[in-house]
Amino acid sequence: MNTNNVSPLGNVSREDRELLIGQRGATIWFTGISASGKSTIAIALEKALHVRGVHSYRLDGDNLRLGINNNLGYSQEHRKENVRRAGEISKIVCDAGLVALSSFISPFRQDRESVRKSHEESGITFVEVFVDCSTEEAERRDPKGLYKRARGNEIKNFTGIDHPYEPPESPDIHLKSDVMSLEQEVEKLLEFITLNNILGEESKLQS
Amino acid sequence: MNTNNVSPLGNVSREDRELLIGQRGATIWFTGISASGKSTIAIALEKALHVRGVHSYRLDGDNLRLGINNNLGYSQEHRKENVRRAGEISKIVCDAGLVALSSFISPFRQDRESVRKSHEESGITFVEVFVDCSTEEAERRDPKGLYKRARGNEIKNFTGIDHPYEPPESPDIHLKSDVMSLEQEVEKLLEFITLNNILGEESKLQS
């Protein structure tokens, strides 16, 4: 390790942390309806990065709602706040030098754009991945039985049933999860990250 | 890198991330009144860890209040929520495999205990550092002019003036910042972390 990277007077900067860890921080943001496959894809990418020596950290709605967002419900205002906090935590993960793999339905274009803008203002790369799956297919999968409960009116404001989902107009990556295999999806993600040098030239992905 | 550490079927676990980064996650939590020196000490420790190859990330009130906590004020309820969120983010930083250096006035014993408990429930080490400074000395320093504004009634509910601070009864580390030098404080912290093997045997601090 080259300790000359740290100025003896200044604070440790994001660049210092990135040099130490050997990669640049970046957020890969997965948006899509419930059961579209966001978390499944994020988990597979997390593993693919890990075995290549890249440090990432996965954030998702289920997870954050158990901790920092346990005081939020599903009203329009709370969904907005859920996405805002998720974006801020993603930035913290990146600032620490890691890759944030963030899966959130994040149904509103404006909220996603706020998260992108807030990343860009901090000089952090934000990659929007649209996990595109028809409602029919998502409803057929329904691993948590949520669509069934929404159809039975047990859950209100369910995205895709009685609450809107605004698809990205120009996502960085478009994955059609009802026709692509998980392997194809991960390959497409790794290819994008590598070709665009998202994690920096020092990253193990580039070597 | 030994890819055998990752089971081909399971998700990437905290242990997997810790193996990859070569250290265990832990939170070092600095509590004390305004201008007691919390952030100054955290910054010095951050640098000391960094030059030794240890990955840490610093969180403080000023910082979080610009981002994730920008919708919180200084009422009792909001201070409680500020500390709760700070604790949850510290846990995320640790879960990612890093050392969280968290400086928050965190005036109430009960709130700090909740943060400790929540760490322990997740199997994460929590080290409470009491940055102990007399109000007289802190008020003499007053780098942000906050005590002056509190005395002039421009700021209400100011800890140490018209809002209570409950000192830790048995902190893990007690730093008397009005008599110790910064070098002595950092030395004491490094000694504690090393002797108690807080970052694990693989950590660069132990080798």
Short mmCIF file of C-alpha atoms in Angstrom, two decimals:
data_model
loop_
_atom_site.label_atom_id
_atom_site.label_comp_id
_atom_site.label_asym_id
_atom_site.label_seq_id
_atom_site.Cartn_x
_atom_site.Cartn_y
_atom_site.Cartn_z
CA MET A 1 0.00 0.00 0.00
CA ASN A 2 1.24 3.44 -0.91
CA THR A 3 0.71 5.70 2.08
CA ASN A 4 1.73 8.69 -0.06
CA ASN A 5 -1.80 8.66 -1.38
CA VAL A 6 -2.98 10.25 1.83
CA SER A 7 -2.08 13.85 2.43
CA PRO A 8 -0.86 14.19 6.02
CA LEU A 9 -3.07 17.22 6.61
CA GLY A 10 -6.28 16.59 4.69
CA ASN A 11 -9.07 14.18 5.53
CA VAL A 12 -9.29 10.77 3.93
CA SER A 13 -11.23 11.38 0.71
CA ARG A 14 -13.42 9.17 -1.44
CA GLU A 15 -10.50 8.92 -3.88
CA ASP A 16 -8.24 7.74 -1.04
CA ARG A 17 -10.74 5.04 -0.08
CA GLU A 18 -11.17 3.99 -3.71
CA LEU A 19 -7.39 3.68 -4.12
CA LEU A 20 -7.19 1.53 -1.00
CA ILE A 21 -10.00 -0.77 -2.12
CA GLY A 22 -8.93 -0.82 -5.78
CA GLN A 23 -12.20 0.16 -7.42
CA ARG A 24 -14.53 3.11 -7.89
CA GLY A 25 -17.90 3.32 -6.16
CA ALA A 26 -21.04 3.26 -8.34
CA THR A 27 -24.75 2.55 -7.94
CA ILE A 28 -26.49 -0.05 -10.09
CA TRP A 29 -30.18 0.70 -9.59
CA PHE A 30 -32.75 -1.97 -10.48
CA THR A 31 -36.29 -0.70 -11.06
CA GLY A 32 -39.33 -2.77 -12.01
CA ILE A 33 -42.63 -4.10 -10.72
CA SER A 34 -42.92 -6.58 -7.87
CA ALA A 35 -41.73 -10.09 -8.89
CA SER A 36 -40.06 -8.76 -12.05
CA GLY A 37 -36.79 -10.31 -10.84
CA LYS A 38 -34.90 -7.25 -9.54
CA SER A 39 -33.50 -8.86 -6.41
CA THR A 40 -32.83 -12.20 -8.09
CA ILE A 41 -30.73 -10.43 -10.71
CA ALA A 42 -29.00 -8.24 -8.08
CA ILE A 43 -28.11 -11.34 -6.04
CA ALA A 44 -26.69 -13.08 -9.12
CA LEU A 45 -24.67 -9.97 -10.05
CA GLU A 46 -23.45 -9.62 -6.45
CA LYS A 47 -22.08 -13.15 -6.62
CA ALA A 48 -20.54 -12.63 -10.07
CA LEU A 49 -18.77 -9.49 -8.82
CA HIS A 50 -17.69 -11.13 -5.56
CA VAL A 51 -15.98 -14.10 -7.22
CA ARG A 52 -14.11 -11.57 -9.40
CA GLY A 53 -12.87 -9.76 -6.28
CA VAL A 54 -15.18 -6.73 -6.62
CA HIS A 55 -16.71 -5.39 -3.40
CA SER A 56 -20.42 -4.68 -3.65
CA TYR A 57 -23.30 -4.25 -1.23
CA ARG A 58 -26.89 -5.06 -1.93
CA LEU A 59 -29.77 -2.88 -0.79
CA ASP A 60 -33.42 -3.70 -1.32
CA GLY A 61 -36.83 -2.64 -0.16
CA ASP A 62 -37.50 -5.68 2.02
CA ASN A 63 -34.19 -5.23 3.75
CA LEU A 64 -34.34 -1.48 4.40
CA ARG A 65 -37.94 -1.69 5.55
CA LEU A 66 -36.77 -3.94 8.41
CA GLY A 67 -34.28 -1.33 9.58
CA ILE A 68 -33.84 2.30 8.60
CA ASN A 69 -37.19 2.47 6.79
CA ASN A 70 -39.23 0.57 9.39
CA ASN A 71 -41.21 3.75 10.05
CA LEU A 72 -42.47 4.00 6.45
CA GLY A 73 -45.63 2.57 4.91
CA TYR A 74 -46.87 2.43 1.31
CA SER A 75 -48.60 5.79 0.88
CA GLN A 76 -47.40 7.92 -2.05
CA GLU A 77 -45.45 10.14 0.38
CA HIS A 78 -43.83 7.22 2.17
CA ARG A 79 -42.88 5.50 -1.10
CA LYS A 80 -41.20 8.73 -2.18
CA GLU A 81 -39.32 8.91 1.14
CA ASN A 82 -38.42 5.20 0.86
CA VAL A 83 -36.78 5.82 -2.52
CA ARG A 84 -35.10 9.02 -1.35
CA ARG A 85 -33.50 7.30 1.66
CA ALA A 86 -32.52 4.31 -0.52
CA GLY A 87 -30.78 6.74 -2.87
CA GLU A 88 -28.93 8.46 -0.02
CA ILE A 89 -27.76 5.15 1.44
CA SER A 90 -26.63 4.01 -2.02
CA LYS A 91 -24.52 7.19 -2.20
CA ILE A 92 -22.97 6.45 1.21
CA VAL A 93 -22.09 2.92 0.05
CA CYS A 94 -20.46 4.40 -3.08
CA ASP A 95 -18.68 7.11 -1.10
CA ALA A 96 -17.17 4.29 0.97
CA GLY A 97 -15.79 2.86 -2.31
CA LEU A 98 -18.22 0.00 -2.84
CA VAL A 99 -20.68 -0.86 -5.60
CA ALA A 100 -24.27 -0.40 -4.41
CA LEU A 101 -26.69 -2.91 -5.95
CA SER A 102 -30.01 -1.28 -5.18
CA SER A 103 -33.31 -2.98 -6.05
CA PHE A 104 -36.39 -0.90 -5.44
CA ILE A 105 -39.69 -0.91 -7.34
CA SER A 106 -39.23 2.90 -7.41
CA PRO A 107 -42.35 3.33 -9.54
CA PHE A 108 -42.05 7.06 -10.26
CA ARG A 109 -39.76 8.50 -12.91
CA GLN A 110 -39.36 11.74 -10.99
CA ASP A 111 -38.14 10.00 -7.83
CA ARG A 112 -35.63 7.92 -9.81
CA GLU A 113 -34.43 11.06 -11.57
CA SER A 114 -33.92 12.75 -8.19
CA VAL A 115 -31.75 9.85 -7.10
CA ARG A 116 -29.74 10.04 -10.34
CA LYS A 117 -29.33 13.81 -10.01
CA SER A 118 -28.24 13.54 -6.40
CA HIS A 119 -25.60 10.95 -7.43
CA GLU A 120 -24.37 13.07 -10.30
CA GLU A 121 -24.10 16.15 -8.10
CA SER A 122 -21.79 14.12 -5.87
CA GLY A 123 -19.79 12.89 -8.87
CA ILE A 124 -21.01 9.31 -8.42
CA THR A 125 -21.96 7.07 -11.34
CA PHE A 126 -25.59 5.97 -11.41
CA VAL A 127 -26.66 3.14 -13.71
CA GLU A 128 -30.39 2.62 -14.16
CA VAL A 129 -31.41 -0.95 -14.98
CA PHE A 130 -34.99 -1.49 -16.09
CA VAL A 131 -36.08 -4.99 -15.10
CA ASP A 132 -38.91 -5.27 -17.59
CA CYS A 133 -41.50 -7.99 -17.03
CA SER A 134 -45.14 -8.08 -18.04
CA THR A 135 -47.65 -7.84 -15.20
CA GLU A 136 -49.13 -11.15 -16.42
CA GLU A 137 -45.82 -12.97 -16.02
CA ALA A 138 -45.04 -11.27 -12.67
CA GLU A 139 -48.50 -12.21 -11.43
CA ARG A 140 -48.00 -15.78 -12.59
CA ARG A 141 -44.71 -15.99 -10.61
CA ASP A 142 -45.98 -14.14 -7.51
CA PRO A 143 -43.38 -15.71 -5.15
CA LYS A 144 -44.65 -13.83 -2.10
CA GLY A 145 -48.36 -14.15 -2.94
CA LEU A 146 -48.62 -10.34 -3.08
CA TYR A 147 -50.50 -10.10 -6.40
CA LYS A 148 -53.06 -12.57 -5.07
CA ARG A 149 -53.54 -10.44 -1.96
CA ALA A 150 -53.76 -7.27 -4.05
CA ARG A 151 -56.40 -8.85 -6.31
CA GLY A 152 -58.30 -9.84 -3.17
CA ASN A 153 -58.11 -6.20 -1.99
CA GLU A 154 -56.05 -7.25 1.02
CA ILE A 155 -53.26 -4.92 -0.17
CA LYS A 156 -54.06 -1.43 -1.44
CA ASN A 157 -51.88 0.75 -3.69
CA PHE A 158 -50.14 -2.25 -5.20
CA THR A 159 -47.87 -1.27 -8.09
CA GLY A 160 -49.20 -2.64 -11.38
CA ILE A 161 -52.68 -3.38 -9.96
CA ASP A 162 -54.14 -0.22 -8.43
CA HIS A 163 -51.01 1.95 -8.35
CA PRO A 164 -49.04 3.14 -11.40
CA TYR A 165 -45.57 2.09 -12.52
CA GLU A 166 -43.80 4.54 -14.79
CA PRO A 167 -41.25 2.62 -16.89
CA PRO A 168 -37.89 4.32 -17.59
CA GLU A 169 -37.83 6.11 -20.96
CA SER A 170 -34.12 5.60 -21.56
CA PRO A 171 -32.65 3.21 -19.00
CA ASP A 172 -28.92 2.53 -19.18
CA ILE A 173 -29.68 -1.19 -19.36
CA HIS A 174 -32.96 -2.83 -20.38
CA LEU A 175 -33.44 -6.41 -19.22
CA LYS A 176 -36.54 -8.23 -20.46
CA SER A 177 -36.75 -10.61 -17.56
CA ASP A 178 -39.64 -12.62 -18.98
CA VAL A 179 -37.59 -13.72 -22.00
CA MET A 180 -33.93 -13.54 -20.89
CA SER A 181 -32.23 -16.14 -18.71
CA LEU A 182 -30.55 -15.06 -15.47
CA GLU A 183 -27.18 -15.91 -17.01
CA GLN A 184 -27.87 -13.68 -20.02
CA GLU A 185 -28.92 -10.85 -17.71
CA VAL A 186 -25.78 -11.08 -15.58
CA GLU A 187 -23.63 -11.28 -18.71
CA LYS A 188 -25.25 -8.13 -20.10
CA LEU A 189 -24.68 -6.29 -16.81
CA LEU A 190 -21.03 -7.35 -16.52
CA GLU A 191 -20.45 -6.38 -20.14
CA PHE A 192 -21.93 -2.92 -19.60
CA ILE A 193 -19.92 -2.36 -16.41
CA THR A 194 -16.69 -3.49 -18.07
CA LEU A 195 -17.11 -1.73 -21.42
CA ASN A 196 -18.03 1.55 -19.72
CA ASN A 197 -15.26 1.19 -17.15
CA ILE A 198 -17.83 1.90 -14.44
CA LEU A 199 -15.63 0.64 -11.59
CA GLY A 200 -12.43 2.31 -12.80
CA GLU A 201 -9.34 0.99 -14.50
CA GLU A 202 -7.89 -0.38 -11.26
CA SER A 203 -10.91 -2.59 -10.71
CA LYS A 204 -10.43 -6.35 -10.78
CA LEU A 205 -13.15 -6.48 -13.42
CA GLN A 206 -10.90 -4.70 -15.90
CA SER A 207 -7.79 -6.77 -15.27
CA MET B 1 -8.53 -14.69 -3.85
CA ASN B 2 -10.07 -17.96 -2.78
CA THR B 3 -13.39 -18.30 -4.57
CA ASN B 4 -14.14 -21.38 -2.49
CA ASN B 5 -15.25 -19.00 0.23
CA VAL B 6 -18.45 -18.40 -1.70
CA SER B 7 -20.97 -21.17 -1.78
CA PRO B 8 -22.22 -21.50 -5.36
CA LEU B 9 -25.84 -21.60 -4.21
CA GLY B 10 -26.11 -19.24 -1.24
CA ASN B 11 -26.06 -15.44 -1.29
CA VAL B 12 -22.90 -13.51 -0.56
CA SER B 13 -22.87 -13.17 3.23
CA ARG B 14 -21.32 -10.64 5.58
CA GLU B 15 -18.64 -13.21 6.32
CA ASP B 16 -17.90 -13.54 2.60
CA ARG B 17 -17.53 -9.77 2.28
CA GLU B 18 -15.33 -9.62 5.38
CA LEU B 19 -13.07 -12.36 3.99
CA LEU B 20 -12.75 -10.48 0.70
CA ILE B 21 -11.88 -7.17 2.40
CA GLY B 22 -9.70 -8.79 5.09
CA GLN B 23 -11.29 -7.29 8.18
CA ARG B 24 -14.44 -7.49 10.29
CA GLY B 25 -17.00 -4.70 10.33
CA ALA B 26 -17.52 -2.78 13.62
CA THR B 27 -18.96 0.53 14.77
CA ILE B 28 -16.89 2.96 16.82
CA TRP B 29 -19.49 5.39 18.20
CA PHE B 30 -18.33 8.77 19.52
CA THR B 31 -20.74 10.52 21.89
CA GLY B 32 -20.23 13.87 23.59
CA ILE B 33 -21.43 17.47 23.65
CA SER B 34 -20.98 19.88 20.75
CA ALA B 35 -17.31 20.92 20.30
CA SER B 36 -16.09 18.14 22.59
CA GLY B 37 -13.88 16.92 19.73
CA LYS B 38 -15.84 13.90 18.47
CA SER B 39 -15.35 14.53 14.77
CA THR B 40 -11.74 15.74 15.17
CA ILE B 41 -10.89 12.46 16.89
CA ALA B 42 -12.87 10.39 14.36
CA ILE B 43 -11.01 12.12 11.48
CA ALA B 44 -7.65 11.41 13.11
CA LEU B 45 -8.58 7.77 13.74
CA GLU B 46 -9.86 7.45 10.15
CA LYS B 47 -6.46 8.57 8.88
CA ALA B 48 -4.57 6.31 11.30
CA LEU B 49 -6.63 3.32 10.14
CA HIS B 50 -6.31 4.25 6.47
CA VAL B 51 -2.52 4.43 6.48
CA ARG B 52 -2.53 0.98 8.10
CA GLY B 53 -4.68 -0.39 5.25
CA VAL B 54 -7.92 -0.61 7.25
CA HIS B 55 -11.12 0.43 5.45
CA SER B 56 -13.33 2.73 7.48
CA TYR B 57 -16.13 5.17 6.78
CA ARG B 58 -16.97 8.22 8.81
CA LEU B 59 -20.53 9.28 9.60
CA ASP B 60 -21.45 12.41 11.50
CA GLY B 61 -24.43 14.57 12.26
CA ASP B 62 -23.45 17.45 9.98
CA ASN B 63 -22.95 15.06 7.12
CA LEU B 64 -26.12 13.00 7.46
CA ARG B 65 -28.23 16.08 8.02
CA LEU B 66 -27.25 17.25 4.52
CA GLY B 67 -28.50 14.01 2.99
CA ILE B 68 -30.59 11.23 4.45
CA ASN B 69 -31.54 13.21 7.56
CA ASN B 70 -32.27 16.50 5.79
CA ASN B 71 -35.91 16.15 6.81
CA LEU B 72 -35.12 16.14 10.55
CA GLY B 73 -34.89 19.07 12.98
CA TYR B 74 -33.79 19.28 16.60
CA SER B 75 -36.96 18.40 18.52
CA GLN B 76 -36.65 15.53 20.98
CA GLU B 77 -38.46 13.23 18.54
CA HIS B 78 -36.29 14.22 15.60
CA ARG B 79 -33.06 13.85 17.60
CA LYS B 80 -34.18 10.35 18.52
CA GLU B 81 -34.89 9.56 14.86
CA ASN B 82 -31.55 11.12 13.85
CA VAL B 83 -29.69 8.76 16.20
CA ARG B 84 -31.81 5.77 15.16
CA ARG B 85 -31.07 6.31 11.45
CA ALA B 86 -27.38 6.94 12.21
CA GLY B 87 -27.29 3.59 14.01
CA GLU B 88 -28.98 1.79 11.11
CA ILE B 89 -26.56 3.30 8.58
CA SER B 90 -23.62 2.36 10.81
CA LYS B 91 -24.90 -1.23 10.74
CA ILE B 92 -25.11 -1.16 6.94
CA VAL B 93 -21.51 0.11 6.75
CA CYS B 94 -20.43 -2.75 9.07
CA ASP B 95 -22.48 -5.31 7.17
CA ALA B 96 -20.55 -4.23 4.07
CA GLY B 97 -17.35 -5.14 5.96
CA LEU B 98 -16.13 -1.64 6.86
CA VAL B 99 -15.46 0.11 10.16
CA ALA B 100 -18.09 2.80 10.84
CA LEU B 101 -16.69 5.82 12.68
CA SER B 102 -19.88 7.49 13.86
CA SER B 103 -19.81 10.82 15.71
CA PHE B 104 -23.15 11.98 17.03
CA ILE B 105 -23.91 14.04 20.13
CA SER B 106 -26.51 11.32 20.84
CA PRO B 107 -27.40 12.91 24.19
CA PHE B 108 -29.73 10.22 25.52
CA ARG B 109 -28.50 7.02 27.13
CA GLN B 110 -31.60 5.13 26.03
CA ASP B 111 -31.10 6.00 22.34
CA ARG B 112 -27.45 4.95 22.47
CA GLU B 113 -28.43 1.71 24.17
CA SER B 114 -30.97 1.03 21.41
CA VAL B 115 -28.22 1.44 18.83
CA ARG B 116 -25.95 -0.91 20.77
CA LYS B 117 -28.71 -3.47 21.16
CA SER B 118 -29.59 -3.33 17.48
CA HIS B 119 -25.91 -3.92 16.61
CA GLU B 120 -25.61 -6.82 19.04
CA GLU B 121 -28.78 -8.43 17.70
CA SER B 122 -27.12 -8.41 14.27
CA GLY B 123 -23.89 -9.83 15.71
CA ILE B 124 -21.99 -6.58 15.04
CA THR B 125 -19.47 -5.14 17.51
CA PHE B 126 -20.39 -1.73 18.92
CA VAL B 127 -17.75 0.32 20.76
CA GLU B 128 -18.99 3.34 22.70
CA VAL B 129 -16.42 6.14 23.05
CA PHE B 130 -17.27 8.91 25.48
CA VAL B 131 -15.61 12.12 24.32
CA ASP B 132 -15.67 13.86 27.66
CA CYS B 133 -15.13 17.61 27.71
CA SER B 134 -16.40 20.18 30.21
CA THR B 135 -19.06 22.55 28.93
CA GLU B 136 -16.76 25.44 29.90
CA GLU B 137 -13.97 24.17 27.65
CA ALA B 138 -16.34 23.29 24.79
CA GLU B 139 -17.90 26.74 25.05
CA ARG B 140 -14.45 28.32 25.01
CA ARG B 141 -13.59 26.43 21.79
CA ASP B 142 -16.97 26.94 20.11
CA PRO B 143 -15.59 26.49 16.55
CA LYS B 144 -18.99 26.95 14.90
CA GLY B 145 -20.16 29.75 17.22
CA LEU B 146 -23.08 27.56 18.31
CA TYR B 147 -22.69 28.06 22.08
CA LYS B 148 -22.68 31.82 21.52
CA ARG B 149 -25.89 31.58 19.51
CA ALA B 150 -27.46 29.28 22.14
CA ARG B 151 -26.55 31.74 24.92
CA GLY B 152 -28.14 34.49 22.81
CA ASN B 153 -31.31 32.38 22.52
CA GLU B 154 -30.84 32.13 18.76
CA ILE B 155 -30.71 28.34 19.08
CA LYS B 156 -33.14 26.48 21.33
CA ASN B 157 -32.73 22.98 22.80
CA PHE B 158 -28.94 23.19 22.64
CA THR B 159 -27.28 20.24 24.37
CA GLY B 160 -25.43 21.36 27.49
CA ILE B 161 -27.20 24.74 27.63
CA ASP B 162 -30.96 24.22 27.70
CA HIS B 163 -31.11 20.54 26.72
CA PRO B 164 -29.68 17.64 28.75
CA TYR B 165 -26.69 15.44 27.93
CA GLU B 166 -26.65 12.07 29.66
CA PRO B 167 -23.02 10.88 29.90
CA PRO B 168 -22.36 7.16 29.40
CA GLU B 169 -22.17 5.25 32.69
CA SER B 170 -19.72 2.63 31.45
CA PRO B 171 -18.35 3.57 28.04
CA ASP B 172 -15.95 1.15 26.37
CA ILE B 173 -13.45 3.99 26.02
CA HIS B 174 -13.36 7.24 27.99
CA LEU B 175 -11.42 10.10 26.38
CA LYS B 176 -11.01 13.27 28.43
CA SER B 177 -10.61 15.56 25.48
CA ASP B 178 -9.88 18.65 27.53
CA VAL B 179 -6.72 17.11 28.99
CA MET B 180 -5.56 14.49 26.45
CA SER B 181 -3.76 15.33 23.20
CA LEU B 182 -5.19 14.12 19.89
CA GLU B 183 -2.21 11.77 19.54
CA GLN B 184 -2.91 10.23 22.95
CA GLU B 185 -6.57 9.78 22.06
CA VAL B 186 -5.81 8.04 18.77
CA GLU B 187 -3.23 5.85 20.47
CA LYS B 188 -5.75 4.80 23.11
CA LEU B 189 -8.33 3.97 20.43
CA LEU B 190 -5.89 1.95 18.31
CA GLU B 191 -4.72 0.10 21.40
CA PHE B 192 -8.29 -0.80 22.37
CA ILE B 193 -9.15 -1.96 18.84
CA THR B 194 -5.98 -4.06 18.59
CA LEU B 195 -6.03 -5.58 22.09
CA ASN B 196 -9.68 -6.54 21.76
CA ASN B 197 -9.20 -7.83 18.22
CA ILE B 198 -12.21 -5.72 17.17
CA LEU B 199 -11.46 -5.98 13.43
CA GLY B 200 -10.62 -9.68 13.45
CA GLU B 201 -7.38 -11.59 13.24
CA GLU B 202 -7.09 -11.09 9.49
CA SER B 203 -7.13 -7.33 9.85
CA LYS B 204 -4.06 -5.36 8.83
CA LEU B 205 -4.09 -3.82 12.31
CA GLN B 206 -3.22 -7.19 13.87
CA SER B 207 -0.43 -8.11 11.49
#
